[in-house]
Coordinates of N, CA, C and O in Angstrom, one line a residue:
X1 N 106.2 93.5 92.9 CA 105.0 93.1 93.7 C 103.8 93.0 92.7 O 103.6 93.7 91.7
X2 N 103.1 91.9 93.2 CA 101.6 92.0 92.5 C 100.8 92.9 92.7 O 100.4 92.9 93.9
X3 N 100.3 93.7 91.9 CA 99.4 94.8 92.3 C 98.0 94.1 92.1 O 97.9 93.2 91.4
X4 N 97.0 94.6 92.8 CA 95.9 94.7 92.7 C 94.9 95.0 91.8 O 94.0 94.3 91.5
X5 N 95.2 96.3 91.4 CA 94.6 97.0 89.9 C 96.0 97.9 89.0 O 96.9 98.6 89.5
X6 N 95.7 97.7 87.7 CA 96.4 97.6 86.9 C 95.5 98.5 85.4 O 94.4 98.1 84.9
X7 N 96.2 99.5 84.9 CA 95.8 99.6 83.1 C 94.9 98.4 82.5 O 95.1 97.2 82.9
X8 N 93.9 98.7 81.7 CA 94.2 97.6 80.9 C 95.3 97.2 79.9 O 95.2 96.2 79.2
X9 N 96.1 97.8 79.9 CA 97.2 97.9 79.0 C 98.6 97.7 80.4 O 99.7 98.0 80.5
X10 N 97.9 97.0 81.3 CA 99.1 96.8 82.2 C 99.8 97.9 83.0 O 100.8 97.7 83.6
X11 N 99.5 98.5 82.9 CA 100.5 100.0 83.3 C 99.7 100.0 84.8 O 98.6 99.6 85.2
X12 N 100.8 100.7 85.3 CA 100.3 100.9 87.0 C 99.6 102.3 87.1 O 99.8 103.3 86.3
X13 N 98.8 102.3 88.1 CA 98.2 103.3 88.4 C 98.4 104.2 89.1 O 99.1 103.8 90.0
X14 N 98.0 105.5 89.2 CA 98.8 106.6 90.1 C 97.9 106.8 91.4 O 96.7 106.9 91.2
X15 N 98.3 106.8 92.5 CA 97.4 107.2 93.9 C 97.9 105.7 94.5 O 98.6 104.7 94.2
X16 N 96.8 106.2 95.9 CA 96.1 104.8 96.3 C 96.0 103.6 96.0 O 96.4 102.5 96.6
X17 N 95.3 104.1 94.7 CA 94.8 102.4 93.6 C 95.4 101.8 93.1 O 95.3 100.6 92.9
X18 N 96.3 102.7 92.8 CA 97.2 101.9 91.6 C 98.4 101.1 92.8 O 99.3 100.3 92.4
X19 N 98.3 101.5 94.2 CA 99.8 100.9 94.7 C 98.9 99.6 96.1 O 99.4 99.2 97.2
X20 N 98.0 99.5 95.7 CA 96.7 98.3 96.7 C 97.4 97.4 96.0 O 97.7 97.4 94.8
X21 N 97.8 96.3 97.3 CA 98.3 94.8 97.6 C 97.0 94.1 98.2 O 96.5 94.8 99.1
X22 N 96.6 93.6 98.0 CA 96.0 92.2 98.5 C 96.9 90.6 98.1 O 96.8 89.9 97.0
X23 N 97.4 90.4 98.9 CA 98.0 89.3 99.4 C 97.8 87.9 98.8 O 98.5 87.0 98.3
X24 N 96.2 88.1 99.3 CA 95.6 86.6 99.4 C 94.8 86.5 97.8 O 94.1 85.5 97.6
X25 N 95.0 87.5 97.0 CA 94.5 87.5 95.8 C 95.8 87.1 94.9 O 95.6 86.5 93.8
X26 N 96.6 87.3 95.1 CA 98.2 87.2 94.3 C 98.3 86.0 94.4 O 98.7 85.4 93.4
X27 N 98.2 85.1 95.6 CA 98.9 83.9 96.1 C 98.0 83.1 95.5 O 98.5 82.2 94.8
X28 N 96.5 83.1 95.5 CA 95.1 82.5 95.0 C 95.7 82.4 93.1 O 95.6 81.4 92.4
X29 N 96.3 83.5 92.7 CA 96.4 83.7 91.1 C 97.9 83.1 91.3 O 98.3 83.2 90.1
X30 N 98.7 82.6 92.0 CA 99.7 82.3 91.7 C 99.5 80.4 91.8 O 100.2 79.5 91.2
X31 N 98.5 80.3 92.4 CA 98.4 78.4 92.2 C 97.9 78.3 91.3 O 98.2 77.3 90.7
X32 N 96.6 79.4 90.4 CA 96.2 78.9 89.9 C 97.3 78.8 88.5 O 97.5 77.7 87.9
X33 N 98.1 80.3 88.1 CA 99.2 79.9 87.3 C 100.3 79.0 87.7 O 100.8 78.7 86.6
X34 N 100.7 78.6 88.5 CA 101.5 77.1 89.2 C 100.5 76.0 88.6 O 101.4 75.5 88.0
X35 N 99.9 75.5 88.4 CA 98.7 74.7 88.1 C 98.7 74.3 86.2 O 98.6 73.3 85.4
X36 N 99.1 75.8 86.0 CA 98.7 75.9 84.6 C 99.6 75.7 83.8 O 99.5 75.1 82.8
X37 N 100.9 76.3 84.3 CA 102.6 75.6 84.7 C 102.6 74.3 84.0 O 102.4 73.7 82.9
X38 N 102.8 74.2 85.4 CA 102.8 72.7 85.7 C 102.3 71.7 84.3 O 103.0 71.0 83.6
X39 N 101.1 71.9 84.3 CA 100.2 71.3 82.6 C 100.8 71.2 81.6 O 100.9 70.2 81.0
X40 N 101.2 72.4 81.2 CA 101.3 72.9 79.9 C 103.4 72.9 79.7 O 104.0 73.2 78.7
X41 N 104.2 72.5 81.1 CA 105.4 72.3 80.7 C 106.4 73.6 80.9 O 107.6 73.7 80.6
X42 N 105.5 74.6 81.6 CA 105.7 76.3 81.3 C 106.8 76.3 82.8 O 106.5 76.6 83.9
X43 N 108.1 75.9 82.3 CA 108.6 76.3 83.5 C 109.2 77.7 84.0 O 109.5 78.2 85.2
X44 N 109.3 78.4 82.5 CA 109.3 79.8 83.2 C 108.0 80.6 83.9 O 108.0 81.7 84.6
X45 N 107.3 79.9 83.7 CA 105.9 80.7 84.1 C 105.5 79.9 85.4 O 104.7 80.3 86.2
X46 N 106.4 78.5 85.6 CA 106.3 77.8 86.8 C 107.0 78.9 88.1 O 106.6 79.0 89.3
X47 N 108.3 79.5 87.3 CA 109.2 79.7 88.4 C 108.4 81.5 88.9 O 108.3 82.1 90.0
X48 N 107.9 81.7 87.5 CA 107.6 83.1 88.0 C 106.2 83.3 89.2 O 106.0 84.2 90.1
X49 N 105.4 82.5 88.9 CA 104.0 81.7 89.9 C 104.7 81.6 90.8 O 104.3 82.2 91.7
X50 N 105.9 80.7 91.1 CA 106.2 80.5 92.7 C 106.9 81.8 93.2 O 106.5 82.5 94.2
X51 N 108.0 82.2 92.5 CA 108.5 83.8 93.2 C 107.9 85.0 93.3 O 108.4 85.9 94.0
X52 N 106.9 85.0 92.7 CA 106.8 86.2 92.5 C 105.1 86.6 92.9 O 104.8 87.8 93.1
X53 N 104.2 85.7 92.9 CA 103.0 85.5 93.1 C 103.0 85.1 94.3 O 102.5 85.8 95.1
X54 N 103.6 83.8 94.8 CA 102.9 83.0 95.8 C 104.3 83.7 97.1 O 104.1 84.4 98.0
X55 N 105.7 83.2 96.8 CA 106.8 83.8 97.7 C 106.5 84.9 98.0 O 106.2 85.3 99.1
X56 N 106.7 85.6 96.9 CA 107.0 87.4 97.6 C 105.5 88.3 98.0 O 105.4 89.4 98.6
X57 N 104.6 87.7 97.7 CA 103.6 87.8 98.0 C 102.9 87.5 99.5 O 102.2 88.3 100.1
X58 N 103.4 86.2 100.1 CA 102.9 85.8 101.0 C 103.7 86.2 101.7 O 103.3 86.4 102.9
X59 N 105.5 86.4 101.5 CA 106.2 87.6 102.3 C 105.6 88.8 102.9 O 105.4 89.2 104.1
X60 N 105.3 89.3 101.6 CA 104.7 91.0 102.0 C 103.6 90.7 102.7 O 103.3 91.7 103.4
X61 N 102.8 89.8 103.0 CA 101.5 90.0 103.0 C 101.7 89.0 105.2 O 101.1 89.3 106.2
X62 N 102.2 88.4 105.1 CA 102.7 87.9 106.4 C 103.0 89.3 107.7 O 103.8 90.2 107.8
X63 N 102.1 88.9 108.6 CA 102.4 90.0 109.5 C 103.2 89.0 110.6 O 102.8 88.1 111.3
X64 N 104.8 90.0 110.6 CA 106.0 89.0 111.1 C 105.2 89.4 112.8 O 105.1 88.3 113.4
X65 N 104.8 90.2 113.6 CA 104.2 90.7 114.6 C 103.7 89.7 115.3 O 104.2 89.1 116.2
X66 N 102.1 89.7 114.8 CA 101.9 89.1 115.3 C 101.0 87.7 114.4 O 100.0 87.2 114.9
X67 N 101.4 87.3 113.3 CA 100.9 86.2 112.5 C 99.8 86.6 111.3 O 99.4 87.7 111.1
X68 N 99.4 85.5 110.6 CA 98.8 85.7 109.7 C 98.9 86.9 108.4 O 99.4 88.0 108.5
X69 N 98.1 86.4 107.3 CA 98.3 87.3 106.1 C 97.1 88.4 106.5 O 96.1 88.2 107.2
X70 N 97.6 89.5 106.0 CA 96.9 91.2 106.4 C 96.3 91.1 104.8 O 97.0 90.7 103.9
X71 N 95.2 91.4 104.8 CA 93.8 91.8 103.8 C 94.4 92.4 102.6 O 94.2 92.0 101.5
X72 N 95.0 93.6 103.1 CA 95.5 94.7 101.7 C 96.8 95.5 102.3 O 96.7 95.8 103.4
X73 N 97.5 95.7 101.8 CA 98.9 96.7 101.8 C 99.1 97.4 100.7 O 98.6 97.2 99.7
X74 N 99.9 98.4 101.0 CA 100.3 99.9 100.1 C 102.0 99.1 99.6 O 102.9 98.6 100.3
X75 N 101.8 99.3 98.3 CA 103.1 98.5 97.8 C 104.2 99.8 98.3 O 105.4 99.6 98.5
X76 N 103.6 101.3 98.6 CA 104.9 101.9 99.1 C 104.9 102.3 100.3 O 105.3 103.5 100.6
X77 N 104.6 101.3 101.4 CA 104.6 101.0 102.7 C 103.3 102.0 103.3 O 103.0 101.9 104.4
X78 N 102.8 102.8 102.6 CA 101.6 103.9 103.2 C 100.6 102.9 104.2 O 100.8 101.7 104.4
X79 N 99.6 103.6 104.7 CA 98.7 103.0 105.3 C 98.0 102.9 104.1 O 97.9 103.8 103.3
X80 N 97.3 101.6 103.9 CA 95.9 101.6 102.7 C 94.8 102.1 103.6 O 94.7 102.2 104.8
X81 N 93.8 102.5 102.5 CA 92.5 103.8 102.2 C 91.5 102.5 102.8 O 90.3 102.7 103.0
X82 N 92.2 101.1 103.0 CA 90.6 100.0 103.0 C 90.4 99.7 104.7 O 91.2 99.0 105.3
X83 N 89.0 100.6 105.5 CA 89.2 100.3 106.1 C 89.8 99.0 107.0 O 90.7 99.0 107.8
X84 N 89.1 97.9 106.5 CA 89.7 96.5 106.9 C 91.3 95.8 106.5 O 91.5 94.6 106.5
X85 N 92.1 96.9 106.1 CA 93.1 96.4 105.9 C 93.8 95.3 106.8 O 94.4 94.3 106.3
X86 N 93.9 95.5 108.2 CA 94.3 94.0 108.8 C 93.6 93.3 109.3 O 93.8 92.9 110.5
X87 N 92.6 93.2 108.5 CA 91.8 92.5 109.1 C 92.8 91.2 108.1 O 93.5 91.3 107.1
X88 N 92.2 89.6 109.2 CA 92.9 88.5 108.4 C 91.9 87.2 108.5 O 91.8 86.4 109.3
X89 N 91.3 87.3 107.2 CA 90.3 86.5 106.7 C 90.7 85.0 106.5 O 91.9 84.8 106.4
X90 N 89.7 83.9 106.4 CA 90.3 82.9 106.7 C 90.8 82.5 105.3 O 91.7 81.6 105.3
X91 N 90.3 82.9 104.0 CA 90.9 82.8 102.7 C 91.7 82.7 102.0 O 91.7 82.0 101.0
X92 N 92.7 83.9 102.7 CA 93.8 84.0 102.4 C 94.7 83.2 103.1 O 95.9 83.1 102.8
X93 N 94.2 82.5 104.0 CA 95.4 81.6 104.7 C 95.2 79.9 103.7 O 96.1 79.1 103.5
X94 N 93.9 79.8 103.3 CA 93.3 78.4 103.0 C 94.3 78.9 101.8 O 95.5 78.5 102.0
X95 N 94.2 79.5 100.9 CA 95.3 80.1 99.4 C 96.2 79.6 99.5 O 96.6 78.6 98.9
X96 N 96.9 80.5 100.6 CA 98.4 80.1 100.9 C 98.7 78.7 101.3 O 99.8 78.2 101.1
X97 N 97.7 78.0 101.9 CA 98.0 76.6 102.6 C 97.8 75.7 101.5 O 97.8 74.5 101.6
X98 N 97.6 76.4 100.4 CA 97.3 75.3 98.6 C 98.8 75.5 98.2 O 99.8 74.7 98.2
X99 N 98.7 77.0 98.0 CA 99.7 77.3 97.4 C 101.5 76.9 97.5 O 102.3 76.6 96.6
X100 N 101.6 77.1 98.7 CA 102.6 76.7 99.7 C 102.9 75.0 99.4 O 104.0 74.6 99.2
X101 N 101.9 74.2 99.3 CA 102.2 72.8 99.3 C 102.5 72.7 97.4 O 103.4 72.2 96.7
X102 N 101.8 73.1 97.3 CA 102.2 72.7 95.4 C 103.4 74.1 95.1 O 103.4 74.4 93.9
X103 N 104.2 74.8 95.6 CA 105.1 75.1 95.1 C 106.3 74.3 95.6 O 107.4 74.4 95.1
X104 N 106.0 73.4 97.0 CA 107.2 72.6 97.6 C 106.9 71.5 96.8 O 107.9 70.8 96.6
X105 N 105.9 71.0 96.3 CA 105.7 70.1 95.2 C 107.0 70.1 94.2 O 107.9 69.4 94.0
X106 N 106.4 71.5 93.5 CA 106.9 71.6 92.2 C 108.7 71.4 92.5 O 109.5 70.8 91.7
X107 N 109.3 72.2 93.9 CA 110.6 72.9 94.0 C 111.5 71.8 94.7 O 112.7 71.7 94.4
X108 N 110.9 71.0 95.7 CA 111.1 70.4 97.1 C 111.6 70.9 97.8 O 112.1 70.3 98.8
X109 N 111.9 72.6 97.4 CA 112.3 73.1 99.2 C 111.9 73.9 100.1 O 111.5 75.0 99.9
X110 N 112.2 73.4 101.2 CA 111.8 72.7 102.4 C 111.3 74.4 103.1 O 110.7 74.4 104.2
X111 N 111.5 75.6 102.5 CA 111.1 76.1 103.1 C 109.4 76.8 102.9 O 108.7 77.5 103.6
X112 N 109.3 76.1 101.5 CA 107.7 76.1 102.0 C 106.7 75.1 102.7 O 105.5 75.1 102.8
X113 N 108.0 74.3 103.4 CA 106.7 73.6 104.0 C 106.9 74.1 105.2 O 106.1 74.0 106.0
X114 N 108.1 74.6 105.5 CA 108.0 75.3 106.9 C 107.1 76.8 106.8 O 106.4 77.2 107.8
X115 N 107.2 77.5 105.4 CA 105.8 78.2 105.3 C 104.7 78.0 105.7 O 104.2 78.7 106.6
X116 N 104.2 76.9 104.9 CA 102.8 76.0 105.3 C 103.0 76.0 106.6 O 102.5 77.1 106.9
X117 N 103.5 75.4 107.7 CA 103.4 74.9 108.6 C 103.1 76.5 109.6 O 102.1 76.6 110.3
X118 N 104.0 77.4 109.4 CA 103.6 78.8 109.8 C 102.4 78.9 109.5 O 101.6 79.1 110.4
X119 N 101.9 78.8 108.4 CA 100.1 79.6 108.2 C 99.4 78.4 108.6 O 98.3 78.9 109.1
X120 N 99.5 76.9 108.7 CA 98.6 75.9 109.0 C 98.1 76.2 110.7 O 97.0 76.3 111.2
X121 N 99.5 76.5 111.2 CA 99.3 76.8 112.8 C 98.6 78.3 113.3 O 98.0 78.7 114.3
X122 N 99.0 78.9 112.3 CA 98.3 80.6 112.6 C 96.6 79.8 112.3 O 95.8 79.6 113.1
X123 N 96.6 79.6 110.8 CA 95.5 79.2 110.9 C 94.6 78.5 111.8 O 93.6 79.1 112.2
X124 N 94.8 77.3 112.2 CA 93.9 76.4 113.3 C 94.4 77.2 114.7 O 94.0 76.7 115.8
X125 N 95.3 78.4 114.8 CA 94.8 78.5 116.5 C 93.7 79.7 116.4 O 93.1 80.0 117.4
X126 N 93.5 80.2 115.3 CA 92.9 81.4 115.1 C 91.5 81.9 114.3 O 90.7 82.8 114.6
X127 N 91.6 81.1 113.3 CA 90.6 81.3 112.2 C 89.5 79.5 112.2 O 88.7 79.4 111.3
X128 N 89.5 78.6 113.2 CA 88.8 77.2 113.0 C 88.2 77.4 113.9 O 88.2 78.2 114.7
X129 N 87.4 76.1 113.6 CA 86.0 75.8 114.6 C 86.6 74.5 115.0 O 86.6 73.5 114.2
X130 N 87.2 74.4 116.2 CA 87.5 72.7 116.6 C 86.3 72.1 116.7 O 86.4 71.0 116.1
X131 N 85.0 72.4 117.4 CA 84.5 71.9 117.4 C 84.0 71.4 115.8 O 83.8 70.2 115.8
X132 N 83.8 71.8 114.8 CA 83.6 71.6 113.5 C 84.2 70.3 113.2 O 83.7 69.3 112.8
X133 N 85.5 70.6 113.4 CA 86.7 69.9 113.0 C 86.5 68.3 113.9 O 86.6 67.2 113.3
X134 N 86.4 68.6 115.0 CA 86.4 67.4 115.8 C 84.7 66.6 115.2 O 84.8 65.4 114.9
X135 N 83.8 67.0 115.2 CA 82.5 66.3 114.8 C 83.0 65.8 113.4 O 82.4 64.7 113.1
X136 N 83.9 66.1 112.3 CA 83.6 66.1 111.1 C 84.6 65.0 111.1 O 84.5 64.2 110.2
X137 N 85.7 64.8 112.0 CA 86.4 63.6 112.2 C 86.1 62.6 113.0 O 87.1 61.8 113.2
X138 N 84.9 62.4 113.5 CA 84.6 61.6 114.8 C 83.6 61.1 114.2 O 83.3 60.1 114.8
X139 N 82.9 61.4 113.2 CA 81.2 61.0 112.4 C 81.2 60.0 111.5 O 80.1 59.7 110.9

């Protein structure tokens, strides 16, 4: 799992702190390493951005219930210390809806775009302004 906060020497932290998931910060750091990938030829660093950043990330971070990515999680299933932990911001879905398409990019399969299409739909029934949407395509 991607943690949150870390050593500066990389080492994990003990409590709380050290076992905070944020979701939509992993998946955000996994396009941007997918990106960087991609450039520079880095296909090990391609494959580990898609599994392990953006996949298992937006796994953990996916609330199978009732939709959308949850704020913060306890990598050892605890309740997290943040009050707003499920709360589900619209950020982490815009992330994932980058992320998701440039790792079916890089992979072509198909199950991130059935990803995407999970978070595009969570997204627009939940977190948009149609009206926004509809004036900014109508103008």
């Amino acid at each position: 799992m991607v943690l949150e906060k870390v050593t500066k020497e990389g080492k994990e932290i003990s409590g709380a702190e050290g076992r905070l998931l944020n979701p939509g910060h992993a998946i955000e750091a996994g396009w941007f390493l997918l990106q960087y990938a991609t450039r520079t030829q880095n296909y090990e660093l391609a494959r580990i951005a898609i599994d392990k950043f953006i996949e298992q990330s937006f796994d953990t971070g996916w609330d199978d219930m009732y939709g959308g990515i949850l704020y913060y999680l306890d990598a050892s299933g605890f309740s997290p210390t943040q009050l707003e932990w499920n709360m589900k911001l619209w950020w982490p879905h815009a992330e994932a809806l980058i992320a998701l398409l440039m790792a079916y990019k890089e992979t072509r399969d198909r199950r991130f775009i059935e990803k995407f299409d999970l978070v595009f739909q969570y997204t627009f029934s939940h977190v948009s302004d149609r009206n926004f949407f509809s004036q900014l395509y109508h103008s």
